[in-house]
Coordinates of C-alpha atoms (C1' of nucleotides) in Angstrom, one line a residue:
Chain Z
M830 CA -18.7 -10.1 8.6
T831 CA -20.3 -13.6 8.5
L832 CA -18.4 -16.4 6.9
D833 CA -20.8 -18.6 5.0
G834 CA -20.9 -22.3 4.2
P835 CA -17.4 -23.9 3.8
L836 CA -15.8 -20.7 5.0
A837 CA -17.4 -20.8 8.4
D838 CA -14.5 -22.7 10.0
R839 CA -11.7 -20.2 9.4
D840 CA -9.0 -22.9 10.2
R841 CA -10.1 -25.1 7.3
W842 CA -9.3 -22.7 4.4
Q843 CA -6.5 -20.4 3.3
A844 CA -6.9 -17.1 1.4
T845 CA -4.5 -18.2 -1.3
R846 CA -6.1 -16.5 -4.3
C847 CA -7.0 -13.4 -2.2
S848 CA -7.7 -10.3 -4.5
I849 CA -6.7 -8.0 -1.7
G850 CA -3.2 -9.5 -1.5
K851 CA -2.8 -9.5 -5.3
A852 CA -3.9 -5.8 -5.4
M853 CA -1.4 -4.9 -2.7
D854 CA 1.4 -6.7 -4.6
V855 CA 0.7 -4.4 -7.5
I856 CA -0.3 -1.0 -6.1
G857 CA 0.9 -1.5 -2.5
N858 CA 3.4 1.2 -2.5
R859 CA 3.2 4.9 -1.9
T860 CA 4.5 6.1 -5.2
A861 CA 2.1 4.0 -7.3
V862 CA -0.9 5.3 -5.4
L863 CA 0.3 8.9 -5.6
L864 CA 0.9 8.5 -9.4
L865 CA -2.8 7.4 -9.6
R866 CA -3.8 10.4 -7.5
E867 CA -2.0 12.7 -10.0
A868 CA -3.6 10.9 -13.0
F869 CA -7.0 11.5 -11.5
Y870 CA -6.1 15.2 -10.9
G871 CA -5.3 15.4 -14.6
T872 CA -1.5 14.9 -14.9
T873 CA -0.3 13.2 -18.1
R874 CA 3.4 14.0 -18.6
F875 CA 6.4 12.3 -17.1
H876 CA 8.1 15.2 -15.6
D877 CA 4.9 16.5 -14.0
F878 CA 4.2 13.1 -12.5
A879 CA 7.7 13.1 -10.9
T880 CA 7.6 16.6 -9.5
R881 CA 4.0 16.6 -8.4
V882 CA 4.3 13.3 -6.6
G883 CA 7.6 14.5 -5.1
V884 CA 9.8 11.5 -6.1
T885 CA 12.9 11.3 -8.3
E886 CA 12.5 10.7 -12.0
A887 CA 14.2 7.4 -11.5
S888 CA 11.5 6.3 -9.1
A889 CA 8.7 7.7 -11.2
A890 CA 10.0 6.0 -14.3
A891 CA 10.3 2.6 -12.5
R892 CA 6.8 2.8 -11.0
L893 CA 5.2 4.1 -14.2
R894 CA 6.8 1.3 -16.2
E895 CA 5.3 -1.3 -13.9
L896 CA 1.9 0.3 -14.1
V897 CA 2.0 0.4 -17.9
D898 CA 3.1 -3.3 -18.0
L899 CA 0.2 -4.1 -15.8
G900 CA -2.3 -2.2 -17.9
V901 CA -3.2 0.5 -15.4
F902 CA -1.7 3.2 -17.5
E903 CA -1.1 3.3 -21.3
K904 CA 1.5 5.4 -23.1
R905 CA 0.0 7.4 -25.9
P906 CA 1.9 9.4 -28.5
Y907 CA 1.0 13.1 -28.8
R908 CA 2.5 16.0 -30.6
E909 CA 2.5 19.7 -29.7
P910 CA 2.9 22.2 -32.6
G911 CA 6.6 22.7 -33.4
Q912 CA 7.5 19.9 -31.0
R913 CA 8.6 16.3 -31.7
T914 CA 6.3 13.4 -30.9
R915 CA 6.2 12.6 -27.2
H916 CA 4.3 10.2 -25.0
E917 CA 1.8 10.8 -22.3
Y918 CA 0.5 8.5 -19.6
A919 CA -3.2 8.0 -19.6
L920 CA -5.3 5.8 -17.2
T921 CA -6.9 2.8 -18.9
E922 CA -10.3 1.4 -17.7
M923 CA -8.4 -0.8 -15.3
G924 CA -6.7 2.4 -13.9
R925 CA -10.0 4.4 -13.7
D926 CA -11.5 1.5 -11.8
L927 CA -9.1 2.4 -9.0
L928 CA -11.0 5.6 -8.2
P929 CA -13.0 4.1 -5.3
T930 CA -9.7 2.7 -3.8
V931 CA -7.9 6.0 -4.0
L932 CA -10.8 8.0 -2.8
A933 CA -11.4 5.5 0.1
L934 CA -7.8 6.1 1.2
M935 CA -8.3 9.9 1.0
Q936 CA -11.5 9.7 2.9
W937 CA -10.0 7.7 5.7
G938 CA -6.9 9.9 5.9
D939 CA -9.1 13.0 5.9
R940 CA -11.0 11.6 8.9
H941 CA -8.3 10.0 10.9
L942 CA -4.9 11.3 10.1
Q943 CA -5.5 15.1 9.7
S944 CA -5.4 17.1 12.9
D945 CA -6.8 20.2 11.3
G946 CA -9.4 18.6 9.1
A947 CA -9.2 17.6 5.5
P948 CA -7.1 19.9 3.2
L949 CA -9.2 19.2 0.1
R950 CA -12.8 18.3 -0.6
V951 CA -14.4 16.2 -3.3
V952 CA -17.8 17.3 -4.5
D953 CA -19.9 16.5 -7.6
T954 CA -20.7 19.0 -10.3
S955 CA -23.7 20.3 -8.3
G956 CA -21.4 20.9 -5.3
A957 CA -22.8 18.1 -3.2
P958 CA -20.2 16.2 -1.1
V959 CA -19.0 12.8 -2.4
R960 CA -18.4 9.7 -0.4
V961 CA -17.1 6.2 -0.9
Q962 CA -19.6 3.7 0.5
V963 CA -20.1 0.0 0.8
R964 CA -23.6 -0.6 -0.5
A965 CA -26.0 -3.2 -1.7
D966 CA -28.0 -2.9 -4.9
D967 CA -30.9 -1.3 -3.1
G968 CA -28.6 1.6 -2.1
H969 CA -28.3 1.6 1.6
D970 CA -24.9 1.9 3.3
L971 CA -23.5 -1.3 4.9
A972 CA -21.2 -1.9 7.8
A973 CA -18.9 -5.0 8.3
E974 CA -21.5 -6.8 10.4
D975 CA -24.1 -6.6 7.7
L976 CA -21.8 -8.5 5.2
V977 CA -21.6 -12.2 4.3
L978 CA -18.6 -13.8 2.7
Q979 CA -19.3 -16.7 0.3
V980 CA -17.4 -19.0 -2.0
N981 CA -17.9 -18.0 -5.6
R982 CA -19.4 -21.0 -7.4
Chain E
M339 CA -11.7 15.4 -12.1
T340 CA -12.0 19.2 -12.3
L341 CA -9.7 21.3 -10.1
D342 CA -11.6 24.2 -8.7
G343 CA -10.6 27.8 -7.9
P344 CA -7.0 28.1 -6.6
L345 CA -6.3 24.5 -7.5
A346 CA -6.9 25.0 -11.2
D347 CA -3.3 25.7 -12.0
R348 CA -1.7 22.5 -10.9
D349 CA 1.8 24.0 -11.0
R350 CA 0.9 26.5 -8.3
W351 CA 0.2 24.1 -5.4
Q352 CA 1.7 21.1 -3.9
A353 CA -0.2 18.2 -2.2
T354 CA 1.8 18.5 0.9
R355 CA -0.9 17.5 3.4
C356 CA -2.3 14.8 1.1
S357 CA -4.5 12.3 3.0
I358 CA -3.8 9.7 0.4
G359 CA 0.0 9.9 1.1
K360 CA -0.5 9.9 4.8
A361 CA -2.8 6.9 4.6
M362 CA -0.2 5.0 2.5
D363 CA 2.5 5.8 5.0
V364 CA 0.5 3.9 7.5
I365 CA -1.3 1.1 5.8
G366 CA 0.7 1.0 2.6
N367 CA 2.2 -2.4 3.1
R368 CA 0.8 -5.8 2.2
T369 CA 0.9 -7.2 5.8
A370 CA -1.0 -4.4 7.3
V371 CA -3.8 -4.7 4.8
L372 CA -4.0 -8.4 5.1
L373 CA -4.2 -8.1 8.9
L374 CA -7.2 -5.8 8.4
R375 CA -8.7 -8.3 6.0
E376 CA -8.4 -11.0 8.8
A377 CA -9.8 -8.7 11.4
F378 CA -12.9 -8.1 9.2
Y379 CA -13.1 -11.9 8.7
G380 CA -13.3 -12.2 12.5
T381 CA -9.7 -13.0 13.6
T382 CA -8.8 -11.6 17.0
R383 CA -5.8 -13.6 18.3
F384 CA -2.1 -13.1 17.6
H385 CA -1.2 -16.6 16.4
D386 CA -4.2 -16.7 14.1
F387 CA -3.3 -13.4 12.5
A388 CA 0.2 -14.6 11.8
T389 CA -0.8 -18.0 10.3
R390 CA -3.9 -16.8 8.4
V391 CA -2.1 -13.8 6.8
G392 CA 0.9 -16.1 6.1
V393 CA 3.7 -14.1 7.6
T394 CA 6.1 -14.9 10.5
E395 CA 5.1 -14.0 14.0
A396 CA 7.9 -11.4 14.1
S397 CA 6.4 -9.6 11.1
A398 CA 2.9 -9.9 12.5
A399 CA 4.0 -8.5 15.9
A400 CA 5.8 -5.6 14.3
R401 CA 2.8 -4.6 12.0
L402 CA 0.2 -5.1 14.8
R403 CA 2.2 -3.0 17.2
E404 CA 2.3 -0.1 14.6
L405 CA -1.4 -0.5 14.0
V406 CA -2.2 -0.4 17.8
D407 CA 0.0 2.7 18.3
L408 CA -1.9 4.3 15.5
G409 CA -5.3 3.5 16.9
V410 CA -6.5 1.1 14.2
F411 CA -6.5 -1.9 16.5
E412 CA -6.8 -2.0 20.3
K413 CA -5.5 -4.7 22.6
R414 CA -8.2 -6.0 24.9
P415 CA -7.7 -8.4 27.8
Y416 CA -9.8 -11.5 27.8
R417 CA -9.8 -14.7 29.8
E418 CA -10.9 -18.2 28.8
P419 CA -12.0 -20.5 31.7
G420 CA -8.9 -22.2 33.2
Q421 CA -6.6 -19.9 31.2
R422 CA -4.6 -16.9 32.2
T423 CA -5.5 -13.5 31.0
R424 CA -4.5 -12.8 27.4
H425 CA -5.0 -10.1 24.9
E426 CA -6.9 -9.9 21.7
Y427 CA -6.7 -7.5 18.9
A428 CA -10.0 -5.7 18.0
L429 CA -10.6 -3.1 15.4
T430 CA -11.4 0.4 16.7
E431 CA -13.8 2.7 14.9
M432 CA -10.7 4.1 13.0
G433 CA -10.0 0.5 11.9
R434 CA -13.6 -0.3 11.0
D435 CA -13.6 2.9 8.8
L436 CA -11.1 1.1 6.6
L437 CA -13.8 -1.3 5.3
P438 CA -14.4 0.7 2.1
T439 CA -10.7 0.8 1.4
V440 CA -10.2 -2.9 1.9
L441 CA -13.3 -3.9 -0.1
A442 CA -12.3 -1.5 -2.9
L443 CA -9.0 -3.2 -3.2
M444 CA -10.8 -6.6 -3.2
Q445 CA -13.3 -5.5 -5.8
W446 CA -10.5 -4.1 -8.1
G447 CA -8.4 -7.3 -7.7
D448 CA -11.5 -9.5 -8.4
R449 CA -12.2 -7.7 -11.6
H450 CA -8.7 -7.1 -13.0
L451 CA -6.2 -9.5 -11.4
Q452 CA -8.1 -12.8 -11.3
S453 CA -8.0 -14.9 -14.5
D454 CA -10.7 -17.3 -13.3
G455 CA -13.0 -14.8 -11.7
A456 CA -13.3 -13.8 -8.1
P457 CA -12.6 -16.6 -5.6
L458 CA -14.9 -15.0 -2.9
R459 CA -18.1 -13.0 -3.0
V460 CA -19.4 -10.4 -0.6
V461 CA -23.2 -10.1 -0.2
D462 CA -25.5 -8.5 2.3
T463 CA -27.7 -10.5 4.7
S464 CA -30.4 -10.8 2.1
G465 CA -27.9 -12.3 -0.4
A466 CA -27.7 -9.2 -2.6
P467 CA -24.3 -8.4 -4.1
V468 CA -22.3 -5.6 -2.4
R469 CA -20.2 -3.0 -4.1
V470 CA -18.0 -0.1 -3.2
Q471 CA -19.1 3.0 -5.0
V472 CA -18.2 6.7 -5.2
R473 CA -21.5 8.5 -4.8
A474 CA -23.0 11.8 -3.9
D475 CA -25.7 12.3 -1.3
D476 CA -28.5 11.7 -3.8
G477 CA -27.2 8.2 -4.3
H478 CA -26.1 7.9 -7.9
D479 CA -22.7 6.5 -8.8
L480 CA -20.0 8.9 -10.0
A481 CA -17.0 8.6 -12.2
A482 CA -13.8 10.7 -12.1
E483 CA -15.1 13.1 -14.7
D484 CA -18.1 14.0 -12.5
L485 CA -16.0 15.1 -9.6
V486 CA -14.7 18.5 -8.5
L487 CA -11.8 19.1 -6.2
Q488 CA -11.9 22.1 -3.9
V489 CA -9.9 23.7 -1.2
N490 CA -11.5 23.1 2.2
R491 CA -12.4 26.4 3.8
Chain Y
dG861 C1' 9.6 -26.2 41.5
dA862 C1' 9.9 -27.8 36.6
dT863 C1' 7.5 -27.8 32.5
dC864 C1' 4.5 -26.2 28.9
dT865 C1' 2.2 -22.8 26.1
dG866 C1' 0.9 -18.5 24.0
dG867 C1' 2.7 -14.4 22.9
dC868 C1' 5.9 -12.1 21.8
dT869 C1' 11.4 -10.1 21.1
dA870 C1' 16.2 -10.3 19.1
dT871 C1' 19.4 -11.0 15.5
dA872 C1' 21.1 -11.6 10.9
dG873 C1' 20.5 -11.5 6.1
dC874 C1' 18.0 -10.4 1.8
dG875 C1' 15.3 -8.0 -1.7
dA876 C1' 12.3 -3.9 -2.9
dC877 C1' 12.0 0.8 -3.0
dA878 C1' 13.9 5.3 -2.1
dA879 C1' 17.2 9.3 -2.8
dC880 C1' 21.0 11.6 -5.1
dA881 C1' 23.9 12.2 -8.8
dA882 C1' 25.3 11.5 -13.3
dG883 C1' 24.8 10.2 -18.0
dC884 C1' 22.4 9.1 -22.5
dC885 C1' 19.4 9.6 -26.6
dA886 C1' 16.2 11.5 -30.0
dG887 C1' 14.8 15.1 -32.4
dG888 C1' 14.1 19.9 -33.1
dT889 C1' 16.4 24.9 -33.0
dG890 C1' 20.0 28.1 -34.3
Chain B
dC797 C1' 26.4 20.4 -37.2
dA798 C1' 26.6 21.9 -32.3
dC799 C1' 23.5 22.5 -28.8
dC800 C1' 19.4 22.2 -26.0
dT801 C1' 15.5 19.8 -23.8
dG802 C1' 12.3 16.2 -22.4
dG803 C1' 12.4 11.8 -21.1
dC804 C1' 14.3 8.7 -19.3
dT805 C1' 18.5 5.1 -17.6
dT806 C1' 22.3 3.8 -14.7
dG807 C1' 25.0 3.7 -10.8
dT808 C1' 25.5 4.0 -5.5
dT809 C1' 23.9 4.0 -1.1
dG810 C1' 20.5 3.9 2.6
dT811 C1' 16.2 2.3 4.8
dC812 C1' 12.2 -0.7 5.3
dG813 C1' 9.8 -4.9 5.5
dC814 C1' 10.2 -9.8 5.1
dT815 C1' 12.1 -14.5 6.4
dA816 C1' 14.3 -17.7 9.4
dT817 C1' 15.9 -19.0 13.6
dA818 C1' 16.4 -18.5 18.3
dG819 C1' 15.3 -17.0 22.8
dC820 C1' 12.4 -14.8 26.6
dC821 C1' 8.6 -14.2 29.9
dA822 C1' 4.2 -14.9 32.5
dG823 C1' 1.2 -17.7 34.3
dA824 C1' -1.2 -22.1 34.6
dT825 C1' -0.5 -27.3 35.1
dC826 C1' 1.8 -31.3 37.2

DNA sequence: GATCTGGCTATAGCGACAACAAGCCAGGTG
DNA sequence: CACCTGGCTTGTTGTCGCTATAGCCAGATC
């Protein structure tokens, strides 16, 4: 990655407002990310989140509350026939925007942390394999050395 | 996301070998991700990593050692004229493969956690904006509802 | 041979997150 | 109206990652 303009001398600036750090402060723990995984897999109810992620209900409740406060999930009332009103957890747009992040982690783990190959596979509705890529508007895939970092405004 | 075949009944399988969880076990802490950020920005030396990430040298040493053991970084000897041999930390292919993950976090933070807009901007060498996308081979961008999850093999 | 410097290592303490276990509450069923 | 169930909440205890401070070591310089 090339550092452009005032960024060129790395000793003269600090990444104080870094979005990567802010994102890690918020979703930088295992349980939060696995809750997101389950949400993308279709889970909506509290007990299912806790058991499918494999954490205690105390842990799931704490993490879900943080994510609701943040705006990643929203609690929505629902009612099954003959049942009282309950709440389900649904991803907001902010939460759905984490799809590339979660799939990027999965893709990296599949490639580098699984001795026997990936256990699961993500494809599109036509069956074609899906990947997470860094790309410019014209569509070609980019590596770190093709990138330039600039100050915004 | 649609769960295909044996995955359809979510109560009948457990994500025990989940790549997302394994990835989070390894790079699921703020310091590790910020060390990766600095590596992509071009940092190679121990002291620079510690000060630019903003953690103590003890912390940086512990995290870097884990990442070297894992194969994300490698230590390489180098020698400046008139200096003794020292070591620098360089990303391996495994580490470079984390670019989409790190940029996905940045992109999400830029959009959802910055009140005044993104502080930095990533472009390609022609100046065109760069994004992290979930896409199929034919190139179009995909959302969660366009995806299908299958068992591998 | 003493000193300096970069690159760590050691120790102690704190806060976040986890597990386990138990308890609480609202509302529907019998 | 007692009981059950889903959805939490409240301890308690343990581990992990961070900070702060101090110390160590190897090799170049003086």
